[in-house]
mmCIF file of N, CA and C in Angstrom:
data_model
loop_
_atom_site.group_PDB
_atom_site.id
_atom_site.type_symbol
_atom_site.label_atom_id
_atom_site.label_comp_id
_atom_site.label_asym_id
_atom_site.label_seq_id
_atom_site.Cartn_x
_atom_site.Cartn_y
_atom_site.Cartn_z
ATOM 1 N N MET A 207 9.816 0.236 8.335
ATOM 2 C CA MET A 207 8.836 0.973 9.118
ATOM 3 C C MET A 207 9.275 2.416 9.323
ATOM 4 N N ASP A 208 10.598 2.618 9.414
ATOM 5 C CA ASP A 208 11.101 3.982 9.583
ATOM 6 C C ASP A 208 10.749 4.861 8.389
ATOM 7 N N THR A 209 10.579 4.241 7.223
ATOM 8 C CA THR A 209 10.289 4.990 6.006
ATOM 9 C C THR A 209 9.016 5.818 6.156
ATOM 10 N N PHE A 210 8.026 5.288 6.880
ATOM 11 C CA PHE A 210 6.740 5.963 7.003
ATOM 12 C C PHE A 210 6.495 6.554 8.386
ATOM 13 N N ALA A 211 7.520 6.555 9.238
ATOM 14 C CA ALA A 211 7.358 7.035 10.612
ATOM 15 C C ALA A 211 6.889 8.482 10.654
ATOM 16 N N ASP A 212 7.448 9.327 9.800
ATOM 17 C CA ASP A 212 7.049 10.735 9.787
ATOM 18 C C ASP A 212 5.590 10.918 9.374
ATOM 19 N N LEU A 213 5.067 9.962 8.650
ATOM 20 C CA LEU A 213 3.671 10.027 8.211
ATOM 21 C C LEU A 213 2.722 9.346 9.194
ATOM 22 N N ASP A 214 3.292 8.710 10.222
ATOM 23 C CA ASP A 214 2.508 7.926 11.185
ATOM 24 C C ASP A 214 1.683 6.862 10.461
ATOM 25 N N MET A 215 2.375 6.141 9.555
ATOM 26 C CA MET A 215 1.734 5.112 8.748
ATOM 27 C C MET A 215 2.534 3.822 8.846
ATOM 28 N N THR A 216 1.846 2.705 8.647
ATOM 29 C CA THR A 216 2.513 1.412 8.547
ATOM 30 C C THR A 216 2.596 1.010 7.079
ATOM 31 N N GLN A 217 3.409 -0.001 6.801
ATOM 32 C CA GLN A 217 3.512 -0.502 5.426
ATOM 33 C C GLN A 217 2.156 -0.998 4.932
ATOM 34 N N LYS A 218 1.429 -1.680 5.782
ATOM 35 C CA LYS A 218 0.117 -2.199 5.372
ATOM 36 C C LYS A 218 -0.854 -1.071 5.073
ATOM 37 N N GLN A 219 -0.822 -0.019 5.870
ATOM 38 C CA GLN A 219 -1.712 1.116 5.620
ATOM 39 C C GLN A 219 -1.378 1.781 4.284
ATOM 40 N N VAL A 220 -0.093 1.936 4.018
ATOM 41 C CA VAL A 220 0.319 2.522 2.732
ATOM 42 C C VAL A 220 -0.118 1.607 1.584
ATOM 43 N N SER A 221 0.014 0.311 1.758
ATOM 44 C CA SER A 221 -0.414 -0.641 0.723
ATOM 45 C C SER A 221 -1.906 -0.500 0.438
ATOM 46 N N VAL A 222 -2.700 -0.333 1.486
ATOM 47 C CA VAL A 222 -4.141 -0.158 1.305
ATOM 48 C C VAL A 222 -4.417 1.131 0.537
ATOM 49 N N LEU A 223 -3.786 2.223 0.939
ATOM 50 C CA LEU A 223 -3.995 3.488 0.225
ATOM 51 C C LEU A 223 -3.609 3.355 -1.247
ATOM 52 N N TRP A 224 -2.487 2.698 -1.498
ATOM 53 C CA TRP A 224 -1.993 2.551 -2.865
ATOM 54 C C TRP A 224 -2.976 1.749 -3.719
ATOM 55 N N LEU A 225 -3.455 0.636 -3.186
ATOM 56 C CA LEU A 225 -4.409 -0.187 -3.942
ATOM 57 C C LEU A 225 -5.729 0.537 -4.166
ATOM 58 N N VAL A 226 -6.198 1.259 -3.166
ATOM 59 C CA VAL A 226 -7.443 2.007 -3.333
ATOM 60 C C VAL A 226 -7.253 3.102 -4.383
ATOM 61 N N ASP A 227 -6.093 3.728 -4.380
ATOM 62 C CA ASP A 227 -5.810 4.758 -5.382
ATOM 63 C C ASP A 227 -5.760 4.151 -6.781
ATOM 64 N N ASP A 228 -5.155 2.979 -6.916
ATOM 65 C CA ASP A 228 -5.076 2.295 -8.213
ATOM 66 C C ASP A 228 -6.428 1.757 -8.676
ATOM 67 N N HIS A 229 -7.319 1.480 -7.710
ATOM 68 C CA HIS A 229 -8.627 0.882 -8.021
ATOM 69 C C HIS A 229 -9.729 1.625 -7.260
ATOM 70 N N PRO A 230 -10.006 2.885 -7.638
ATOM 71 C CA PRO A 230 -11.051 3.636 -6.914
ATOM 72 C C PRO A 230 -12.378 2.888 -6.945
ATOM 73 N N GLY A 231 -13.025 2.828 -5.815
ATOM 74 C CA GLY A 231 -14.295 2.121 -5.724
ATOM 75 C C GLY A 231 -14.142 0.635 -5.461
ATOM 76 N N ILE A 232 -12.927 0.177 -5.189
ATOM 77 C CA ILE A 232 -12.701 -1.248 -4.901
ATOM 78 C C ILE A 232 -13.500 -1.642 -3.660
ATOM 79 N N ALA A 233 -14.037 -2.841 -3.682
ATOM 80 C CA ALA A 233 -14.777 -3.357 -2.530
ATOM 81 C C ALA A 233 -13.798 -3.826 -1.463
ATOM 82 N N GLN A 234 -14.206 -3.695 -0.213
ATOM 83 C CA GLN A 234 -13.356 -4.126 0.901
ATOM 84 C C GLN A 234 -12.953 -5.578 0.748
ATOM 85 N N THR A 235 -13.868 -6.425 0.325
ATOM 86 C CA THR A 235 -13.565 -7.858 0.184
ATOM 87 C C THR A 235 -12.522 -8.089 -0.914
ATOM 88 N N ASP A 236 -12.626 -7.351 -2.010
ATOM 89 C CA ASP A 236 -11.648 -7.486 -3.091
ATOM 90 C C ASP A 236 -10.280 -6.984 -2.647
ATOM 91 N N LEU A 237 -10.268 -5.940 -1.847
ATOM 92 C CA LEU A 237 -9.014 -5.417 -1.316
ATOM 93 C C LEU A 237 -8.326 -6.475 -0.452
ATOM 94 N N ALA A 238 -9.093 -7.133 0.403
ATOM 95 C CA ALA A 238 -8.542 -8.183 1.266
ATOM 96 C C ALA A 238 -7.937 -9.314 0.425
ATOM 97 N N LYS A 239 -8.625 -9.692 -0.647
ATOM 98 C CA LYS A 239 -8.115 -10.753 -1.523
ATOM 99 C C LYS A 239 -6.803 -10.336 -2.178
ATOM 100 N N ARG A 240 -6.745 -9.116 -2.678
ATOM 101 C CA ARG A 240 -5.529 -8.638 -3.344
ATOM 102 C C ARG A 240 -4.347 -8.565 -2.383
ATOM 103 N N LEU A 241 -4.618 -8.210 -1.134
ATOM 104 C CA LEU A 241 -3.562 -8.105 -0.135
ATOM 105 C C LEU A 241 -3.228 -9.449 0.495
ATOM 106 N N ARG A 242 -4.049 -10.465 0.194
ATOM 107 C CA ARG A 242 -3.894 -11.791 0.790
ATOM 108 C C ARG A 242 -3.916 -11.711 2.312
ATOM 109 N N MET A 243 -4.885 -10.947 2.797
ATOM 110 C CA MET A 243 -5.071 -10.776 4.241
ATOM 111 C C MET A 243 -6.518 -11.108 4.577
ATOM 112 N N ASP A 244 -6.738 -11.488 5.821
ATOM 113 C CA ASP A 244 -8.109 -11.789 6.220
ATOM 114 C C ASP A 244 -8.915 -10.491 6.302
ATOM 115 N N ARG A 245 -10.220 -10.647 6.132
ATOM 116 C CA ARG A 245 -11.107 -9.478 6.082
ATOM 117 C C ARG A 245 -11.081 -8.680 7.377
ATOM 118 N N ALA A 246 -10.971 -9.347 8.505
ATOM 119 C CA ALA A 246 -10.977 -8.641 9.792
ATOM 120 C C ALA A 246 -9.771 -7.705 9.924
ATOM 121 N N THR A 247 -8.610 -8.164 9.493
ATOM 122 C CA THR A 247 -7.406 -7.332 9.553
ATOM 123 C C THR A 247 -7.539 -6.134 8.623
ATOM 124 N N VAL A 248 -8.017 -6.392 7.402
ATOM 125 C CA VAL A 248 -8.201 -5.306 6.444
ATOM 126 C C VAL A 248 -9.230 -4.309 6.970
ATOM 127 N N MET A 249 -10.296 -4.802 7.579
ATOM 128 C CA MET A 249 -11.333 -3.926 8.144
ATOM 129 C C MET A 249 -10.730 -3.021 9.215
ATOM 130 N N ALA A 250 -9.866 -3.563 10.055
ATOM 131 C CA ALA A 250 -9.226 -2.761 11.108
ATOM 132 C C ALA A 250 -8.347 -1.672 10.493
ATOM 133 N N ILE A 251 -7.616 -2.012 9.445
ATOM 134 C CA ILE A 251 -6.770 -1.017 8.764
ATOM 135 C C ILE A 251 -7.649 0.063 8.145
ATOM 136 N N ILE A 252 -8.701 -0.353 7.480
ATOM 137 C CA ILE A 252 -9.612 0.605 6.846
ATOM 138 C C ILE A 252 -10.233 1.519 7.894
ATOM 139 N N ASN A 253 -10.631 0.947 9.028
ATOM 140 C CA ASN A 253 -11.220 1.763 10.094
ATOM 141 C C ASN A 253 -10.243 2.845 10.556
ATOM 142 N N ARG A 254 -8.961 2.475 10.712
ATOM 143 C CA ARG A 254 -7.954 3.461 11.131
ATOM 144 C C ARG A 254 -7.769 4.549 10.074
ATOM 145 N N LEU A 255 -7.691 4.130 8.824
ATOM 146 C CA LEU A 255 -7.502 5.102 7.750
ATOM 147 C C LEU A 255 -8.719 6.005 7.588
ATOM 148 N N GLU A 256 -9.888 5.430 7.747
ATOM 149 C CA GLU A 256 -11.108 6.240 7.670
ATOM 150 C C GLU A 256 -11.169 7.213 8.850
ATOM 151 N N GLY A 257 -10.754 6.751 10.027
ATOM 152 C CA GLY A 257 -10.709 7.613 11.204
ATOM 153 C C GLY A 257 -9.768 8.791 11.028
ATOM 154 N N ARG A 258 -8.727 8.599 10.243
ATOM 155 C CA ARG A 258 -7.776 9.685 9.944
ATOM 156 C C ARG A 258 -8.220 10.500 8.730
ATOM 157 N N ARG A 259 -9.363 10.144 8.178
ATOM 158 C CA ARG A 259 -9.943 10.828 7.012
ATOM 159 C C ARG A 259 -9.054 10.729 5.769
ATOM 160 N N LEU A 260 -8.436 9.550 5.612
ATOM 161 C CA LEU A 260 -7.589 9.305 4.452
ATOM 162 C C LEU A 260 -8.337 8.559 3.345
ATOM 163 N N LEU A 261 -9.379 7.860 3.730
ATOM 164 C CA LEU A 261 -10.250 7.220 2.756
ATOM 165 C C LEU A 261 -11.669 7.245 3.288
ATOM 166 N N ARG A 262 -12.598 6.940 2.383
ATOM 167 C CA ARG A 262 -14.005 6.898 2.790
ATOM 168 C C ARG A 262 -14.687 5.697 2.162
ATOM 169 N N ARG A 263 -15.648 5.199 2.884
ATOM 170 C CA ARG A 263 -16.445 4.076 2.402
ATOM 171 C C ARG A 263 -17.649 4.627 1.640
ATOM 172 N N GLY A 264 -18.096 3.810 0.700
ATOM 173 C CA GLY A 264 -19.309 4.136 -0.043
ATOM 174 C C GLY A 264 -20.074 2.859 -0.328
ATOM 175 N N GLN A 265 -21.236 3.000 -0.884
ATOM 176 C CA GLN A 265 -22.074 1.857 -1.224
ATOM 177 C C GLN A 265 -21.843 1.497 -2.685
ATOM 178 N N SER A 266 -21.670 0.226 -2.964
ATOM 179 C CA SER A 266 -21.480 -0.241 -4.325
ATOM 180 C C SER A 266 -22.762 -0.006 -5.127
ATOM 181 N N ALA A 267 -22.614 0.512 -6.340
ATOM 182 C CA ALA A 267 -23.770 0.747 -7.205
ATOM 183 C C ALA A 267 -24.337 -0.569 -7.736
ATOM 184 N N SER A 268 -23.472 -1.577 -7.871
ATOM 185 C CA SER A 268 -23.923 -2.847 -8.449
ATOM 186 C C SER A 268 -24.339 -3.880 -7.410
ATOM 187 N N ASP A 269 -23.877 -3.727 -6.165
ATOM 188 C CA ASP A 269 -24.178 -4.709 -5.121
ATOM 189 C C ASP A 269 -24.299 -3.972 -3.783
ATOM 190 N N GLY A 270 -25.510 -3.804 -3.332
ATOM 191 C CA GLY A 270 -25.778 -3.048 -2.108
ATOM 192 C C GLY A 270 -25.149 -3.629 -0.856
ATOM 193 N N ARG A 271 -24.703 -4.877 -0.927
ATOM 194 C CA ARG A 271 -24.064 -5.490 0.239
ATOM 195 C C ARG A 271 -22.591 -5.112 0.353
ATOM 196 N N LYS A 272 -22.012 -4.626 -0.728
ATOM 197 C CA LYS A 272 -20.576 -4.314 -0.735
ATOM 198 C C LYS A 272 -20.325 -2.848 -0.409
ATOM 199 N N GLN A 273 -19.243 -2.624 0.324
ATOM 200 C CA GLN A 273 -18.783 -1.271 0.598
ATOM 201 C C GLN A 273 -17.571 -0.998 -0.273
ATOM 202 N N THR A 274 -17.583 0.158 -0.911
ATOM 203 C CA THR A 274 -16.471 0.541 -1.773
ATOM 204 C C THR A 274 -15.576 1.529 -1.032
ATOM 205 N N LEU A 275 -14.380 1.714 -1.564
ATOM 206 C CA LEU A 275 -13.396 2.589 -0.923
ATOM 207 C C LEU A 275 -12.828 3.582 -1.924
ATOM 208 N N LYS A 276 -12.655 4.808 -1.472
ATOM 209 C CA LYS A 276 -12.014 5.850 -2.274
ATOM 210 C C LYS A 276 -11.158 6.704 -1.354
ATOM 211 N N LEU A 277 -10.067 7.223 -1.904
ATOM 212 C CA LEU A 277 -9.211 8.111 -1.126
ATOM 213 C C LEU A 277 -9.849 9.487 -1.022
ATOM 214 N N THR A 278 -9.599 10.131 0.094
ATOM 215 C CA THR A 278 -9.976 11.532 0.262
ATOM 216 C C THR A 278 -8.826 12.382 -0.279
ATOM 217 N N PRO A 279 -9.018 13.674 -0.444
ATOM 218 C CA PRO A 279 -7.892 14.520 -0.861
ATOM 219 C C PRO A 279 -6.695 14.413 0.099
ATOM 220 N N THR A 280 -6.961 14.281 1.393
ATOM 221 C CA THR A 280 -5.873 14.104 2.358
ATOM 222 C C THR A 280 -5.178 12.770 2.128
ATOM 223 N N GLY A 281 -5.939 11.733 1.821
ATOM 224 C CA GLY A 281 -5.362 10.427 1.526
ATOM 225 C C GLY A 281 -4.468 10.463 0.299
ATOM 226 N N VAL A 282 -4.892 11.196 -0.717
ATOM 227 C CA VAL A 282 -4.087 11.351 -1.931
ATOM 228 C C VAL A 282 -2.759 12.025 -1.584
ATOM 229 N N LYS A 283 -2.822 13.041 -0.743
ATOM 230 C CA LYS A 283 -1.611 13.779 -0.351
ATOM 231 C C LYS A 283 -0.661 12.875 0.449
ATOM 232 N N ILE A 284 -1.201 12.147 1.419
ATOM 233 C CA ILE A 284 -0.372 11.263 2.242
ATOM 234 C C ILE A 284 0.251 10.164 1.385
ATOM 235 N N LEU A 285 -0.529 9.613 0.447
ATOM 236 C CA LEU A 285 0.009 8.572 -0.434
ATOM 237 C C LEU A 285 1.152 9.128 -1.283
ATOM 238 N N ALA A 286 1.011 10.334 -1.785
ATOM 239 C CA ALA A 286 2.096 10.943 -2.569
ATOM 240 C C ALA A 286 3.357 11.090 -1.720
ATOM 241 N N GLU A 287 3.202 11.483 -0.467
ATOM 242 C CA GLU A 287 4.350 11.598 0.438
ATOM 243 C C GLU A 287 4.961 10.226 0.717
ATOM 244 N N ALA A 288 4.114 9.215 0.860
ATOM 245 C CA ALA A 288 4.611 7.849 1.095
ATOM 246 C C ALA A 288 5.373 7.342 -0.123
ATOM 247 N N LYS A 289 4.860 7.599 -1.317
ATOM 248 C CA LYS A 289 5.550 7.175 -2.536
ATOM 249 C C LYS A 289 6.909 7.865 -2.650
ATOM 250 N N LYS A 290 6.961 9.124 -2.269
ATOM 251 C CA LYS A 290 8.237 9.848 -2.290
ATOM 252 C C LYS A 290 9.213 9.204 -1.305
ATOM 253 N N ALA A 291 8.724 8.859 -0.108
ATOM 254 C CA ALA A 291 9.576 8.206 0.900
ATOM 255 C C ALA A 291 10.066 6.851 0.397
ATOM 256 N N ILE A 292 9.205 6.111 -0.290
ATOM 257 C CA ILE A 292 9.590 4.817 -0.859
ATOM 258 C C ILE A 292 10.690 5.018 -1.896
ATOM 259 N N HIS A 293 10.503 5.985 -2.763
ATOM 260 C CA HIS A 293 11.511 6.256 -3.801
ATOM 261 C C HIS A 293 12.858 6.613 -3.171
ATOM 262 N N GLU A 294 12.836 7.458 -2.150
ATOM 263 C CA GLU A 294 14.079 7.846 -1.474
ATOM 264 C C GLU A 294 14.746 6.634 -0.824
ATOM 265 N N HIS A 295 13.940 5.776 -0.202
ATOM 266 C CA HIS A 295 14.484 4.580 0.442
ATOM 267 C C HIS A 295 15.085 3.627 -0.594
ATOM 268 N N GLU A 296 14.366 3.433 -1.709
ATOM 269 C CA GLU A 296 14.877 2.555 -2.761
ATOM 270 C C GLU A 296 16.182 3.098 -3.338
ATOM 271 N N SER A 297 16.254 4.412 -3.522
ATOM 272 C CA SER A 297 17.488 5.020 -4.034
ATOM 273 C C SER A 297 18.643 4.801 -3.062
ATOM 274 N N TRP A 298 18.369 4.972 -1.780
ATOM 275 C CA TRP A 298 19.394 4.741 -0.756
ATOM 276 C C TRP A 298 19.871 3.288 -0.805
ATOM 277 N N LEU A 299 18.910 2.359 -0.877
ATOM 278 C CA LEU A 299 19.251 0.940 -0.894
ATOM 279 C C LEU A 299 20.035 0.567 -2.152
ATOM 280 N N LYS A 300 19.548 0.991 -3.297
ATOM 281 C CA LYS A 300 20.221 0.664 -4.556
ATOM 282 C C LYS A 300 21.610 1.284 -4.628
ATOM 283 N N GLY A 301 21.808 2.390 -3.940
ATOM 284 C CA GLY A 301 23.107 3.055 -3.941
ATOM 285 C C GLY A 301 24.207 2.246 -3.282
ATOM 286 N N ARG A 302 23.852 1.204 -2.571
ATOM 287 C CA ARG A 302 24.833 0.362 -1.898
ATOM 288 C C ARG A 302 25.288 -0.810 -2.757
ATOM 289 N N PHE A 303 24.719 -0.934 -3.955
ATOM 290 C CA PHE A 303 25.015 -2.057 -4.837
ATOM 291 C C PHE A 303 25.345 -1.560 -6.240
ATOM 292 N N THR A 304 26.030 -2.399 -7.000
ATOM 293 C CA THR A 304 26.226 -2.103 -8.419
ATOM 294 C C THR A 304 24.918 -2.402 -9.147
ATOM 295 N N LYS A 305 24.836 -1.962 -10.392
ATOM 296 C CA LYS A 305 23.626 -2.242 -11.177
ATOM 297 C C LYS A 305 23.393 -3.741 -11.322
ATOM 298 N N GLN A 306 24.458 -4.486 -11.529
ATOM 299 C CA GLN A 306 24.323 -5.939 -11.664
ATOM 300 C C GLN A 306 23.859 -6.568 -10.349
ATOM 301 N N GLU A 307 24.377 -6.085 -9.244
ATOM 302 C CA GLU A 307 23.958 -6.614 -7.942
ATOM 303 C C GLU A 307 22.480 -6.325 -7.678
ATOM 304 N N VAL A 308 22.027 -5.138 -8.061
ATOM 305 C CA VAL A 308 20.606 -4.796 -7.900
ATOM 306 C C VAL A 308 19.755 -5.743 -8.734
ATOM 307 N N LYS A 309 20.183 -5.978 -9.960
ATOM 308 C CA LYS A 309 19.457 -6.896 -10.847
ATOM 309 C C LYS A 309 19.382 -8.291 -10.221
ATOM 310 N N THR A 310 20.485 -8.766 -9.688
ATOM 311 C CA THR A 310 20.527 -10.083 -9.047
ATOM 312 C C THR A 310 19.643 -10.107 -7.803
ATOM 313 N N LEU A 311 19.710 -9.065 -6.992
ATOM 314 C CA LEU A 311 18.883 -8.975 -5.789
ATOM 315 C C LEU A 311 17.397 -9.035 -6.135
ATOM 316 N N ILE A 312 17.000 -8.276 -7.142
ATOM 317 C CA ILE A 312 15.592 -8.281 -7.565
ATOM 318 C C ILE A 312 15.181 -9.666 -8.046
ATOM 319 N N GLU A 313 16.059 -10.330 -8.781
ATOM 320 C CA GLU A 313 15.775 -11.693 -9.245
ATOM 321 C C GLU A 313 15.561 -12.634 -8.059
ATOM 322 N N PHE A 314 16.425 -12.537 -7.060
ATOM 323 C CA PHE A 314 16.293 -13.388 -5.869
ATOM 324 C C PHE A 314 15.005 -13.086 -5.110
ATOM 325 N N LEU A 315 14.679 -11.826 -4.972
ATOM 326 C CA LEU A 315 13.446 -11.448 -4.272
ATOM 327 C C LEU A 315 12.202 -11.939 -5.003
ATOM 328 N N ARG A 316 12.257 -11.907 -6.330
ATOM 329 C CA ARG A 316 11.128 -12.433 -7.112
ATOM 330 C C ARG A 316 10.941 -13.925 -6.861
ATOM 331 N N ARG A 317 12.043 -14.650 -6.791
ATOM 332 C CA ARG A 317 11.972 -16.096 -6.507
ATOM 333 C C ARG A 317 11.323 -16.350 -5.148
ATOM 334 N N ILE A 318 11.728 -15.554 -4.165
ATOM 335 C CA ILE A 318 11.142 -15.701 -2.827
ATOM 336 C C ILE A 318 9.641 -15.404 -2.879
ATOM 337 N N HIS A 319 9.287 -14.364 -3.577
ATOM 338 C CA HIS A 319 7.875 -13.951 -3.649
ATOM 339 C C HIS A 319 7.025 -14.995 -4.345
ATOM 340 N N ASP A 320 7.550 -15.559 -5.436
ATOM 341 C CA ASP A 320 6.791 -16.549 -6.194
ATOM 342 C C ASP A 320 6.711 -17.854 -5.428
#
C-alpha cells in the first residue's frame, strides 16, 4: 500500500486503471469478472476513480445496457506513475535475493495463485 501512497491510490484502484488501459472500452461487468470481484465493489472503485477524473464511463456501441470505461489523460498519467512505483518496488524486493531465489519465489507464488 505504501507503494501508491504518494498517488493516493490503492492496489485495487491501480489494477482497475491498468485493466482499463489494456482494454479500452471494457464493460464494467467484464472488468468485475476479470478482477474476480463483485460488481458492487468494482462499481464503488469506478465511482471513486471517475470522481477523481481518472476514467470515464461511456455507452457501449453494441449493447446499450452496458457501460464502457476509458482512461482520461490524467488517468494515463497516474497509471504511468503507478507502474514506475511498481517497478521501483519490484527492483527493491528482487535486490534482496539472488537470481535463483527470485526464480524460486516466483515459482512458489505462481503455485499459490493457481
